[in-house]
Amino acid sequence: MSDEESPVPEGVLTSAKDQLNEDEISLADNEEILHALSELTLVYENDRSYFVLGNYDREPIRRLNLVVDRLNRRQDTYAFRMVDIRGEWDNSIQKFCLIADIVTYLVGVAEKEPSDFLVEQGLLVGTTEYFSKSHVLKREYEDETYPFGWMQDGVFELFEKKGRLYRWRTEEQLVDVTENLP
């Protein structure tokens, strides 16, 4: 591939440009986003890609990394987190949407404490395209019946109806349910 040739398919670049509203993002930000997309060549080089979402606090990110590691052990797959895409983007919703558009699967790891990926969960169920390729690994808590609140419980119910909600309590169970992902 020549220096001038982009590793990102033209359709994705066009889609990325169409999704960015010129009033909300600067030309420099736009260029940085397109450059970051070019860093995702592994998405195009593998049969399946997994965009893993969740909490980045110390303990939860360790479990996110566990999910990413397990998925990357599969043949012809590439799993990653949003922070694995370089760049200082102020518009994380745009970043999320651009990445979510090009991956095969979106995988959320839901834990209640200290906080969760509530905004992304809304985006996962907000569009048919994102919802159809999303799976949620929901942590269960022994001492609580409804640890997440009614809004998140509604999101979980939607995934459960489609057979794409996977429950876990321990890290061993998290590994097991990760193996059940397509």
PDB file of N, CA and C in Angstrom, residues 35-141:
ATOM      1  N   HIS A  35      -7.741  10.174  11.063  1.00  0.00           N
ATOM      2  CA  HIS A  35      -6.452   9.533  11.299  1.00  0.00           C
ATOM      3  C   HIS A  35      -6.613   8.364  12.267  1.00  0.00           C
ATOM      4  N   ALA A  36      -7.395   8.563  13.321  1.00  0.00           N
ATOM      5  CA  ALA A  36      -7.614   7.489  14.294  1.00  0.00           C
ATOM      6  C   ALA A  36      -8.316   6.307  13.641  1.00  0.00           C
ATOM      7  N   LEU A  37      -9.261   6.578  12.747  1.00  0.00           N
ATOM      8  CA  LEU A  37      -9.928   5.486  12.039  1.00  0.00           C
ATOM      9  C   LEU A  37      -8.937   4.687  11.209  1.00  0.00           C
ATOM     10  N   SER A  38      -7.956   5.370  10.652  1.00  0.00           N
ATOM     11  CA  SER A  38      -6.959   4.651   9.857  1.00  0.00           C
ATOM     12  C   SER A  38      -6.130   3.716  10.737  1.00  0.00           C
ATOM     13  N   GLU A  39      -6.107   3.981  12.053  1.00  0.00           N
ATOM     14  CA  GLU A  39      -5.406   3.106  12.978  1.00  0.00           C
ATOM     15  C   GLU A  39      -6.169   1.810  13.234  1.00  0.00           C
ATOM     16  N   LEU A  40      -7.377   1.729  12.774  1.00  0.00           N
ATOM     17  CA  LEU A  40      -8.207   0.556  13.017  1.00  0.00           C
ATOM     18  C   LEU A  40      -8.117  -0.474  11.894  1.00  0.00           C
ATOM     19  N   THR A  41      -6.981  -0.556  11.264  1.00  0.00           N
ATOM     20  CA  THR A  41      -6.855  -1.498  10.154  1.00  0.00           C
ATOM     21  C   THR A  41      -7.118  -2.935  10.589  1.00  0.00           C
ATOM     22  N   LEU A  42      -6.856  -3.254  11.850  1.00  0.00           N
ATOM     23  CA  LEU A  42      -7.113  -4.614  12.319  1.00  0.00           C
ATOM     24  C   LEU A  42      -8.600  -4.966  12.275  1.00  0.00           C
ATOM     25  N   VAL A  43      -9.457  -3.960  12.324  1.00  0.00           N
ATOM     26  CA  VAL A  43     -10.894  -4.207  12.182  1.00  0.00           C
ATOM     27  C   VAL A  43     -11.180  -4.775  10.797  1.00  0.00           C
ATOM     28  N   TYR A  44     -10.506  -4.246   9.793  1.00  0.00           N
ATOM     29  CA  TYR A  44     -10.749  -4.667   8.419  1.00  0.00           C
ATOM     30  C   TYR A  44      -9.987  -5.935   8.055  1.00  0.00           C
ATOM     31  N   GLU A  45      -8.917  -6.211   8.777  1.00  0.00           N
ATOM     32  CA  GLU A  45      -8.078  -7.361   8.461  1.00  0.00           C
ATOM     33  C   GLU A  45      -8.554  -8.654   9.112  1.00  0.00           C
ATOM     34  N   ASN A  46      -9.545  -8.582   9.997  1.00  0.00           N
ATOM     35  CA  ASN A  46     -10.055  -9.754  10.691  1.00  0.00           C
ATOM     36  C   ASN A  46     -11.526  -9.969  10.364  1.00  0.00           C
ATOM     37  N   ASP A  47     -11.972 -11.212  10.508  1.00  0.00           N
ATOM     38  CA  ASP A  47     -13.367 -11.539  10.202  1.00  0.00           C
ATOM     39  C   ASP A  47     -14.351 -10.889  11.166  1.00  0.00           C
ATOM     40  N   ARG A  48     -13.970 -10.807  12.437  1.00  0.00           N
ATOM     41  CA  ARG A  48     -14.848 -10.235  13.458  1.00  0.00           C
ATOM     42  C   ARG A  48     -14.091  -9.210  14.284  1.00  0.00           C
ATOM     43  N   SER A  49     -14.798  -8.154  14.681  1.00  0.00           N
ATOM     44  CA  SER A  49     -14.216  -7.146  15.563  1.00  0.00           C
ATOM     45  C   SER A  49     -15.193  -6.860  16.695  1.00  0.00           C
ATOM     46  N   TYR A  50     -14.634  -6.612  17.875  1.00  0.00           N
ATOM     47  CA  TYR A  50     -15.416  -6.383  19.085  1.00  0.00           C
ATOM     48  C   TYR A  50     -14.989  -5.060  19.718  1.00  0.00           C
ATOM     49  N   PHE A  51     -15.930  -4.162  19.843  1.00  0.00           N
ATOM     50  CA  PHE A  51     -15.716  -2.884  20.524  1.00  0.00           C
ATOM     51  C   PHE A  51     -16.246  -3.086  21.940  1.00  0.00           C
ATOM     52  N   VAL A  52     -15.343  -3.194  22.923  1.00  0.00           N
ATOM     53  CA  VAL A  52     -15.695  -3.544  24.295  1.00  0.00           C
ATOM     54  C   VAL A  52     -15.853  -2.263  25.120  1.00  0.00           C
ATOM     55  N   LEU A  53     -17.020  -2.118  25.732  1.00  0.00           N
ATOM     56  CA  LEU A  53     -17.380  -0.918  26.482  1.00  0.00           C
ATOM     57  C   LEU A  53     -17.543  -1.235  27.964  1.00  0.00           C
ATOM     58  N   GLY A  54     -17.283  -0.255  28.793  1.00  0.00           N
ATOM     59  CA  GLY A  54     -17.474  -0.432  30.227  1.00  0.00           C
ATOM     60  C   GLY A  54     -16.754   0.641  31.002  1.00  0.00           C
ATOM     61  N   ASN A  55     -16.578   0.368  32.264  1.00  0.00           N
ATOM     62  CA  ASN A  55     -15.994   1.315  33.192  1.00  0.00           C
ATOM     63  C   ASN A  55     -14.474   1.218  33.166  1.00  0.00           C
ATOM     64  N   TYR A  56     -13.801   2.386  33.211  1.00  0.00           N
ATOM     65  CA  TYR A  56     -12.338   2.423  33.164  1.00  0.00           C
ATOM     66  C   TYR A  56     -11.689   2.632  34.532  1.00  0.00           C
ATOM     67  N   ASP A  57     -12.467   2.555  35.595  1.00  0.00           N
ATOM     68  CA  ASP A  57     -11.854   2.631  36.920  1.00  0.00           C
ATOM     69  C   ASP A  57     -11.002   1.377  37.145  1.00  0.00           C
ATOM     70  N   ARG A  58     -10.174   1.412  38.155  1.00  0.00           N
ATOM     71  CA  ARG A  58      -9.123   0.416  38.337  1.00  0.00           C
ATOM     72  C   ARG A  58      -9.597  -1.047  38.285  1.00  0.00           C
ATOM     73  N   GLU A  59     -10.529  -1.430  39.089  1.00  0.00           N
ATOM     74  CA  GLU A  59     -10.985  -2.829  39.095  1.00  0.00           C
ATOM     75  C   GLU A  59     -11.811  -3.175  37.860  1.00  0.00           C
ATOM     76  N   PRO A  60     -12.802  -2.355  37.508  1.00  0.00           N
ATOM     77  CA  PRO A  60     -13.590  -2.699  36.311  1.00  0.00           C
ATOM     78  C   PRO A  60     -12.758  -2.762  35.027  1.00  0.00           C
ATOM     79  N   ILE A  61     -11.755  -1.907  34.872  1.00  0.00           N
ATOM     80  CA  ILE A  61     -10.971  -1.953  33.632  1.00  0.00           C
ATOM     81  C   ILE A  61     -10.148  -3.238  33.562  1.00  0.00           C
ATOM     82  N   ARG A  62      -9.801  -3.773  34.697  1.00  0.00           N
ATOM     83  CA  ARG A  62      -9.112  -5.061  34.712  1.00  0.00           C
ATOM     84  C   ARG A  62     -10.022  -6.135  34.107  1.00  0.00           C
ATOM     85  N   ARG A  63     -11.315  -6.074  34.426  1.00  0.00           N
ATOM     86  CA  ARG A  63     -12.263  -7.035  33.870  1.00  0.00           C
ATOM     87  C   ARG A  63     -12.542  -6.757  32.390  1.00  0.00           C
ATOM     88  N   LEU A  64     -12.565  -5.486  32.004  1.00  0.00           N
ATOM     89  CA  LEU A  64     -12.681  -5.160  30.571  1.00  0.00           C
ATOM     90  C   LEU A  64     -11.504  -5.756  29.810  1.00  0.00           C
ATOM     91  N   ASN A  65     -10.316  -5.603  30.369  1.00  0.00           N
ATOM     92  CA  ASN A  65      -9.115  -6.151  29.730  1.00  0.00           C
ATOM     93  C   ASN A  65      -9.186  -7.673  29.634  1.00  0.00           C
ATOM     94  N   LEU A  66      -9.789  -8.299  30.630  1.00  0.00           N
ATOM     95  CA  LEU A  66      -9.964  -9.748  30.610  1.00  0.00           C
ATOM     96  C   LEU A  66     -10.857 -10.156  29.434  1.00  0.00           C
ATOM     97  N   VAL A  67     -11.946  -9.428  29.228  1.00  0.00           N
ATOM     98  CA  VAL A  67     -12.849  -9.715  28.106  1.00  0.00           C
ATOM     99  C   VAL A  67     -12.124  -9.499  26.775  1.00  0.00           C
ATOM    100  N   VAL A  68     -11.417  -8.391  26.648  1.00  0.00           N
ATOM    101  CA  VAL A  68     -10.670  -8.094  25.414  1.00  0.00           C
ATOM    102  C   VAL A  68      -9.654  -9.209  25.147  1.00  0.00           C
ATOM    103  N   ASP A  69      -8.929  -9.611  26.187  1.00  0.00           N
ATOM    104  CA  ASP A  69      -7.930 -10.670  26.034  1.00  0.00           C
ATOM    105  C   ASP A  69      -8.568 -11.970  25.567  1.00  0.00           C
ATOM    106  N   ARG A  70      -9.678 -12.368  26.176  1.00  0.00           N
ATOM    107  CA  ARG A  70     -10.341 -13.620  25.801  1.00  0.00           C
ATOM    108  C   ARG A  70     -10.832 -13.573  24.359  1.00  0.00           C
ATOM    109  N   LEU A  71     -11.380 -12.458  23.966  1.00  0.00           N
ATOM    110  CA  LEU A  71     -11.869 -12.342  22.589  1.00  0.00           C
ATOM    111  C   LEU A  71     -10.711 -12.352  21.589  1.00  0.00           C
ATOM    112  N   ASN A  72      -9.611 -11.720  21.948  1.00  0.00           N
ATOM    113  CA  ASN A  72      -8.456 -11.677  21.039  1.00  0.00           C
ATOM    114  C   ASN A  72      -7.745 -13.021  20.913  1.00  0.00           C
ATOM    115  N   ARG A  73      -8.056 -13.955  21.764  1.00  0.00           N
ATOM    116  CA  ARG A  73      -7.486 -15.299  21.642  1.00  0.00           C
ATOM    117  C   ARG A  73      -8.149 -16.095  20.521  1.00  0.00           C
ATOM    118  N   ARG A  74      -9.281 -15.628  20.060  1.00  0.00           N
ATOM    119  CA  ARG A  74      -9.980 -16.297  18.961  1.00  0.00           C
ATOM    120  C   ARG A  74      -9.258 -16.020  17.646  1.00  0.00           C
ATOM    121  N   GLN A  75      -9.413 -16.931  16.725  1.00  0.00           N
ATOM    122  CA  GLN A  75      -8.799 -16.760  15.415  1.00  0.00           C
ATOM    123  C   GLN A  75      -9.585 -15.741  14.600  1.00  0.00           C
ATOM    124  N   ASP A  76      -8.882 -14.907  13.868  1.00  0.00           N
ATOM    125  CA  ASP A  76      -9.467 -13.896  12.988  1.00  0.00           C
ATOM    126  C   ASP A  76     -10.397 -12.924  13.710  1.00  0.00           C
ATOM    127  N   THR A  77     -10.000 -12.498  14.912  1.00  0.00           N
ATOM    128  CA  THR A  77     -10.780 -11.503  15.651  1.00  0.00           C
ATOM    129  C   THR A  77      -9.862 -10.381  16.132  1.00  0.00           C
ATOM    130  N   TYR A  78     -10.492  -9.247  16.361  1.00  0.00           N
ATOM    131  CA  TYR A  78      -9.791  -8.106  16.951  1.00  0.00           C
ATOM    132  C   TYR A  78     -10.748  -7.444  17.928  1.00  0.00           C
ATOM    133  N   ALA A  79     -10.385  -7.430  19.206  1.00  0.00           N
ATOM    134  CA  ALA A  79     -11.187  -6.795  20.247  1.00  0.00           C
ATOM    135  C   ALA A  79     -10.387  -5.633  20.829  1.00  0.00           C
ATOM    136  N   PHE A  80     -11.084  -4.547  21.173  1.00  0.00           N
ATOM    137  CA  PHE A  80     -10.408  -3.363  21.698  1.00  0.00           C
ATOM    138  C   PHE A  80     -11.382  -2.504  22.492  1.00  0.00           C
ATOM    139  N   ARG A  81     -10.834  -1.569  23.260  1.00  0.00           N
ATOM    140  CA  ARG A  81     -11.605  -0.598  24.032  1.00  0.00           C
ATOM    141  C   ARG A  81     -11.475   0.774  23.364  1.00  0.00           C
ATOM    142  N   MET A  82     -12.319   1.696  23.743  1.00  0.00           N
ATOM    143  CA  MET A  82     -12.255   3.028  23.141  1.00  0.00           C
ATOM    144  C   MET A  82     -10.909   3.695  23.416  1.00  0.00           C
ATOM    145  N   VAL A  83     -10.350   3.474  24.591  1.00  0.00           N
ATOM    146  CA  VAL A  83      -9.069   4.111  24.919  1.00  0.00           C
ATOM    147  C   VAL A  83      -7.915   3.552  24.107  1.00  0.00           C
ATOM    148  N   ASP A  84      -8.141   2.439  23.436  1.00  0.00           N
ATOM    149  CA  ASP A  84      -7.089   1.880  22.586  1.00  0.00           C
ATOM    150  C   ASP A  84      -6.925   2.654  21.284  1.00  0.00           C
ATOM    151  N   ILE A  85      -7.872   3.531  20.989  1.00  0.00           N
ATOM    152  CA  ILE A  85      -7.805   4.376  19.801  1.00  0.00           C
ATOM    153  C   ILE A  85      -7.171   5.689  20.226  1.00  0.00           C
ATOM    154  N   ARG A  86      -6.007   5.967  19.685  1.00  0.00           N
ATOM    155  CA  ARG A  86      -5.267   7.159  20.107  1.00  0.00           C
ATOM    156  C   ARG A  86      -5.984   8.447  19.718  1.00  0.00           C
ATOM    157  N   GLY A  87      -5.623   9.504  20.392  1.00  0.00           N
ATOM    158  CA  GLY A  87      -6.160  10.817  20.073  1.00  0.00           C
ATOM    159  C   GLY A  87      -6.893  11.415  21.253  1.00  0.00           C
ATOM    160  N   GLU A  88      -6.902  12.706  21.302  1.00  0.00           N
ATOM    161  CA  GLU A  88      -7.584  13.438  22.366  1.00  0.00           C
ATOM    162  C   GLU A  88      -8.868  14.011  21.798  1.00  0.00           C
ATOM    163  N   TRP A  89      -9.893  13.206  21.730  1.00  0.00           N
ATOM    164  CA  TRP A  89     -11.158  13.656  21.162  1.00  0.00           C
ATOM    165  C   TRP A  89     -12.036  14.249  22.236  1.00  0.00           C
ATOM    166  N   ASP A  90     -12.500  15.467  21.990  1.00  0.00           N
ATOM    167  CA  ASP A  90     -13.440  16.081  22.917  1.00  0.00           C
ATOM    168  C   ASP A  90     -14.854  15.546  22.695  1.00  0.00           C
ATOM    169  N   ASN A  91     -15.119  15.052  21.512  1.00  0.00           N
ATOM    170  CA  ASN A  91     -16.466  14.617  21.139  1.00  0.00           C
ATOM    171  C   ASN A  91     -16.566  13.099  21.203  1.00  0.00           C
ATOM    172  N   SER A  92     -16.667  12.558  22.407  1.00  0.00           N
ATOM    173  CA  SER A  92     -16.633  11.111  22.552  1.00  0.00           C
ATOM    174  C   SER A  92     -17.865  10.423  21.972  1.00  0.00           C
ATOM    175  N   ILE A  93     -18.989  11.111  21.869  1.00  0.00           N
ATOM    176  CA  ILE A  93     -20.174  10.511  21.244  1.00  0.00           C
ATOM    177  C   ILE A  93     -19.893  10.286  19.760  1.00  0.00           C
ATOM    178  N   GLN A  94     -19.280  11.250  19.102  1.00  0.00           N
ATOM    179  CA  GLN A  94     -18.924  11.073  17.694  1.00  0.00           C
ATOM    180  C   GLN A  94     -17.917   9.933  17.543  1.00  0.00           C
ATOM    181  N   LYS A  95     -16.927   9.893  18.431  1.00  0.00           N
ATOM    182  CA  LYS A  95     -15.935   8.826  18.387  1.00  0.00           C
ATOM    183  C   LYS A  95     -16.618   7.474  18.550  1.00  0.00           C
ATOM    184  N   PHE A  96     -17.495   7.374  19.533  1.00  0.00           N
ATOM    185  CA  PHE A  96     -18.228   6.126  19.755  1.00  0.00           C
ATOM    186  C   PHE A  96     -18.991   5.712  18.497  1.00  0.00           C
ATOM    187  N   CYS A  97     -19.739   6.639  17.931  1.00  0.00           N
ATOM    188  CA  CYS A  97     -20.572   6.313  16.762  1.00  0.00           C
ATOM    189  C   CYS A  97     -19.735   5.901  15.553  1.00  0.00           C
ATOM    190  N   LEU A  98     -18.642   6.584  15.329  1.00  0.00           N
ATOM    191  CA  LEU A  98     -17.781   6.232  14.191  1.00  0.00           C
ATOM    192  C   LEU A  98     -17.212   4.829  14.352  1.00  0.00           C
ATOM    193  N   ILE A  99     -16.772   4.510  15.548  1.00  0.00           N
ATOM    194  CA  ILE A  99     -16.217   3.174  15.785  1.00  0.00           C
ATOM    195  C   ILE A  99     -17.325   2.128  15.752  1.00  0.00           C
ATOM    196  N   ALA A 100     -18.448   2.428  16.385  1.00  0.00           N
ATOM    197  CA  ALA A 100     -19.561   1.470  16.427  1.00  0.00           C
ATOM    198  C   ALA A 100     -20.067   1.131  15.033  1.00  0.00           C
ATOM    199  N   ASP A 101     -19.985   2.077  14.113  1.00  0.00           N
ATOM    200  CA  ASP A 101     -20.430   1.839  12.738  1.00  0.00           C
ATOM    201  C   ASP A 101     -19.605   0.775  12.026  1.00  0.00           C
ATOM    202  N   ILE A 102     -18.330   0.679  12.344  1.00  0.00           N
ATOM    203  CA  ILE A 102     -17.457  -0.175  11.543  1.00  0.00           C
ATOM    204  C   ILE A 102     -17.164  -1.538  12.154  1.00  0.00           C
ATOM    205  N   VAL A 103     -17.497  -1.746  13.432  1.00  0.00           N
ATOM    206  CA  VAL A 103     -17.186  -3.032  14.062  1.00  0.00           C
ATOM    207  C   VAL A 103     -18.285  -4.050  13.811  1.00  0.00           C
ATOM    208  N   THR A 104     -17.930  -5.312  14.025  1.00  0.00           N
ATOM    209  CA  THR A 104     -18.896  -6.399  13.888  1.00  0.00           C
ATOM    210  C   THR A 104     -19.820  -6.454  15.092  1.00  0.00           C
ATOM    211  N   TYR A 105     -19.240  -6.333  16.308  1.00  0.00           N
ATOM    212  CA  TYR A 105     -20.023  -6.449  17.544  1.00  0.00           C
ATOM    213  C   TYR A 105     -19.645  -5.359  18.538  1.00  0.00           C
ATOM    214  N   LEU A 106     -20.640  -4.956  19.317  1.00  0.00           N
ATOM    215  CA  LEU A 106     -20.452  -4.069  20.458  1.00  0.00           C
ATOM    216  C   LEU A 106     -20.704  -4.917  21.702  1.00  0.00           C
ATOM    217  N   VAL A 107     -19.779  -4.890  22.651  1.00  0.00           N
ATOM    218  CA  VAL A 107     -19.912  -5.700  23.859  1.00  0.00           C
ATOM    219  C   VAL A 107     -19.795  -4.784  25.072  1.00  0.00           C
ATOM    220  N   GLY A 108     -20.853  -4.723  25.862  1.00  0.00           N
ATOM    221  CA  GLY A 108     -20.843  -3.923  27.077  1.00  0.00           C
ATOM    222  C   GLY A 108     -20.630  -4.802  28.290  1.00  0.00           C
ATOM    223  N   VAL A 109     -19.739  -4.373  29.179  1.00  0.00           N
ATOM    224  CA  VAL A 109     -19.521  -5.066  30.447  1.00  0.00           C
ATOM    225  C   VAL A 109     -20.126  -4.161  31.515  1.00  0.00           C
ATOM    226  N   ALA A 110     -21.271  -4.588  32.061  1.00  0.00           N
ATOM    227  CA  ALA A 110     -22.043  -3.743  32.970  1.00  0.00           C
ATOM    228  C   ALA A 110     -21.768  -4.089  34.428  1.00  0.00           C
ATOM    229  N   GLU A 111     -21.294  -3.092  35.153  1.00  0.00           N
ATOM    230  CA  GLU A 111     -21.105  -3.189  36.600  1.00  0.00           C
ATOM    231  C   GLU A 111     -21.682  -1.926  37.216  1.00  0.00           C
ATOM    232  N   LYS A 112     -22.224  -2.033  38.420  1.00  0.00           N
ATOM    233  CA  LYS A 112     -22.890  -0.866  39.005  1.00  0.00           C
ATOM    234  C   LYS A 112     -21.936   0.122  39.652  1.00  0.00           C
ATOM    235  N   GLU A 113     -20.853  -0.333  40.221  1.00  0.00           N
ATOM    236  CA  GLU A 113     -19.970   0.549  40.960  1.00  0.00           C
ATOM    237  C   GLU A 113     -18.609   0.651  40.290  1.00  0.00           C
ATOM    238  N   PRO A 114     -17.983   1.768  40.298  1.00  0.00           N
ATOM    239  CA  PRO A 114     -18.446   3.042  40.804  1.00  0.00           C
ATOM    240  C   PRO A 114     -19.395   3.751  39.841  1.00  0.00           C
ATOM    241  N   SER A 115     -19.259   3.542  38.561  1.00  0.00           N
ATOM    242  CA  SER A 115     -20.218   4.081  37.603  1.00  0.00           C
ATOM    243  C   SER A 115     -20.192   3.161  36.395  1.00  0.00           C
ATOM    244  N   ASP A 116     -21.027   3.451  35.415  1.00  0.00           N
ATOM    245  CA  ASP A 116     -21.130   2.522  34.306  1.00  0.00           C
ATOM    246  C   ASP A 116     -21.161   3.264  32.990  1.00  0.00           C
ATOM    247  N   PHE A 117     -21.417   2.547  31.923  1.00  0.00           N
ATOM    248  CA  PHE A 117     -21.436   3.135  30.594  1.00  0.00           C
ATOM    249  C   PHE A 117     -22.876   3.442  30.188  1.00  0.00           C
ATOM    250  N   LEU A 118     -23.571   4.202  31.013  1.00  0.00           N
ATOM    251  CA  LEU A 118     -24.990   4.493  30.823  1.00  0.00           C
ATOM    252  C   LEU A 118     -25.269   5.201  29.497  1.00  0.00           C
ATOM    253  N   VAL A 119     -24.471   6.169  29.123  1.00  0.00           N
ATOM    254  CA  VAL A 119     -24.686   6.890  27.863  1.00  0.00           C
ATOM    255  C   VAL A 119     -24.577   5.932  26.687  1.00  0.00           C
ATOM    256  N   GLU A 120     -23.534   5.101  26.694  1.00  0.00           N
ATOM    257  CA  GLU A 120     -23.362   4.148  25.604  1.00  0.00           C
ATOM    258  C   GLU A 120     -24.508   3.143  25.548  1.00  0.00           C
ATOM    259  N   GLN A 121     -25.026   2.732  26.723  1.00  0.00           N
ATOM    260  CA  GLN A 121     -26.153   1.808  26.729  1.00  0.00           C
ATOM    261  C   GLN A 121     -27.344   2.427  26.013  1.00  0.00           C
ATOM    262  N   GLY A 122     -27.575   3.697  26.242  1.00  0.00           N
ATOM    263  CA  GLY A 122     -28.654   4.388  25.538  1.00  0.00           C
ATOM    264  C   GLY A 122     -28.428   4.395  24.043  1.00  0.00           C
ATOM    265  N   LEU A 123     -27.184   4.565  23.634  1.00  0.00           N
ATOM    266  CA  LEU A 123     -26.869   4.545  22.205  1.00  0.00           C
ATOM    267  C   LEU A 123     -27.024   3.144  21.616  1.00  0.00           C
ATOM    268  N   LEU A 124     -26.701   2.125  22.407  1.00  0.00           N
ATOM    269  CA  LEU A 124     -26.826   0.750  21.912  1.00  0.00           C
ATOM    270  C   LEU A 124     -28.263   0.397  21.568  1.00  0.00           C
ATOM    271  N   VAL A 125     -29.198   0.882  22.368  1.00  0.00           N
ATOM    272  CA  VAL A 125     -30.605   0.564  22.098  1.00  0.00           C
ATOM    273  C   VAL A 125     -31.293   1.665  21.295  1.00  0.00           C
ATOM    274  N   GLY A 126     -30.597   2.751  21.067  1.00  0.00           N
ATOM    275  CA  GLY A 126     -31.190   3.892  20.371  1.00  0.00           C
ATOM    276  C   GLY A 126     -31.298   3.730  18.869  1.00  0.00           C
ATOM    277  N   THR A 127     -30.514   2.834  18.291  1.00  0.00           N
ATOM    278  CA  THR A 127     -30.601   2.596  16.853  1.00  0.00           C
ATOM    279  C   THR A 127     -30.698   1.098  16.596  1.00  0.00           C
ATOM    280  N   THR A 128     -31.433   0.735  15.581  1.00  0.00           N
ATOM    281  CA  THR A 128     -31.589  -0.668  15.213  1.00  0.00           C
ATOM    282  C   THR A 128     -30.248  -1.284  14.855  1.00  0.00           C
ATOM    283  N   GLU A 129     -29.406  -0.529  14.139  1.00  0.00           N
ATOM    284  CA  GLU A 129     -28.106  -1.057  13.718  1.00  0.00           C
ATOM    285  C   GLU A 129     -27.226  -1.404  14.912  1.00  0.00           C
ATOM    286  N   TYR A 130     -27.110  -0.496  15.871  1.00  0.00           N
ATOM    287  CA  TYR A 130     -26.264  -0.763  17.036  1.00  0.00           C
ATOM    288  C   TYR A 130     -26.857  -1.878  17.889  1.00  0.00           C
ATOM    289  N   PHE A 131     -28.163  -1.834  18.110  1.00  0.00           N
ATOM    290  CA  PHE A 131     -28.806  -2.835  18.952  1.00  0.00           C
ATOM    291  C   PHE A 131     -28.628  -4.235  18.378  1.00  0.00           C
ATOM    292  N   SER A 132     -28.746  -4.367  17.068  1.00  0.00           N
ATOM    293  CA  SER A 132     -28.680  -5.692  16.441  1.00  0.00           C
ATOM    294  C   SER A 132     -27.310  -6.350  16.563  1.00  0.00           C
ATOM    295  N   LYS A 133     -26.258  -5.574  16.820  1.00  0.00           N
ATOM    296  CA  LYS A 133     -24.927  -6.161  16.937  1.00  0.00           C
ATOM    297  C   LYS A 133     -24.341  -6.010  18.339  1.00  0.00           C
ATOM    298  N   SER A 134     -25.210  -5.733  19.314  1.00  0.00           N
ATOM    299  CA  SER A 134     -24.752  -5.520  20.687  1.00  0.00           C
ATOM    300  C   SER A 134     -25.065  -6.706  21.591  1.00  0.00           C
ATOM    301  N   HIS A 135     -24.162  -6.921  22.540  1.00  0.00           N
ATOM    302  CA  HIS A 135     -24.298  -7.945  23.574  1.00  0.00           C
ATOM    303  C   HIS A 135     -23.856  -7.302  24.885  1.00  0.00           C
ATOM    304  N   VAL A 136     -24.517  -7.687  26.002  1.00  0.00           N
ATOM    305  CA  VAL A 136     -24.170  -7.107  27.299  1.00  0.00           C
ATOM    306  C   VAL A 136     -23.837  -8.221  28.282  1.00  0.00           C
ATOM    307  N   LEU A 137     -22.690  -8.053  28.949  1.00  0.00           N
ATOM    308  CA  LEU A 137     -22.257  -8.953  30.011  1.00  0.00           C
ATOM    309  C   LEU A 137     -22.573  -8.243  31.331  1.00  0.00           C
ATOM    310  N   LYS A 138     -23.668  -8.649  31.966  1.00  0.00           N
ATOM    311  CA  LYS A 138     -24.182  -7.947  33.154  1.00  0.00           C
ATOM    312  C   LYS A 138     -23.735  -8.641  34.432  1.00  0.00           C
ATOM    313  N   ARG A 139     -23.112  -7.865  35.297  1.00  0.00           N
ATOM    314  CA  ARG A 139     -22.699  -8.404  36.594  1.00  0.00           C
ATOM    315  C   ARG A 139     -23.908  -8.504  37.515  1.00  0.00           C
ATOM    316  N   GLU A 140     -24.045  -9.639  38.163  1.00  0.00           N
ATOM    317  CA  GLU A 140     -25.099  -9.872  39.151  1.00  0.00           C
ATOM    318  C   GLU A 140     -24.501  -9.682  40.545  1.00  0.00           C
ATOM    319  N   TYR A 141     -25.305  -9.182  41.466  1.00  0.00           N
ATOM    320  CA  TYR A 141     -24.858  -8.946  42.832  1.00  0.00           C
ATOM    321  C   TYR A 141     -25.726  -9.749  43.787  1.00  0.00           C
TER     322      TYR A 141
END
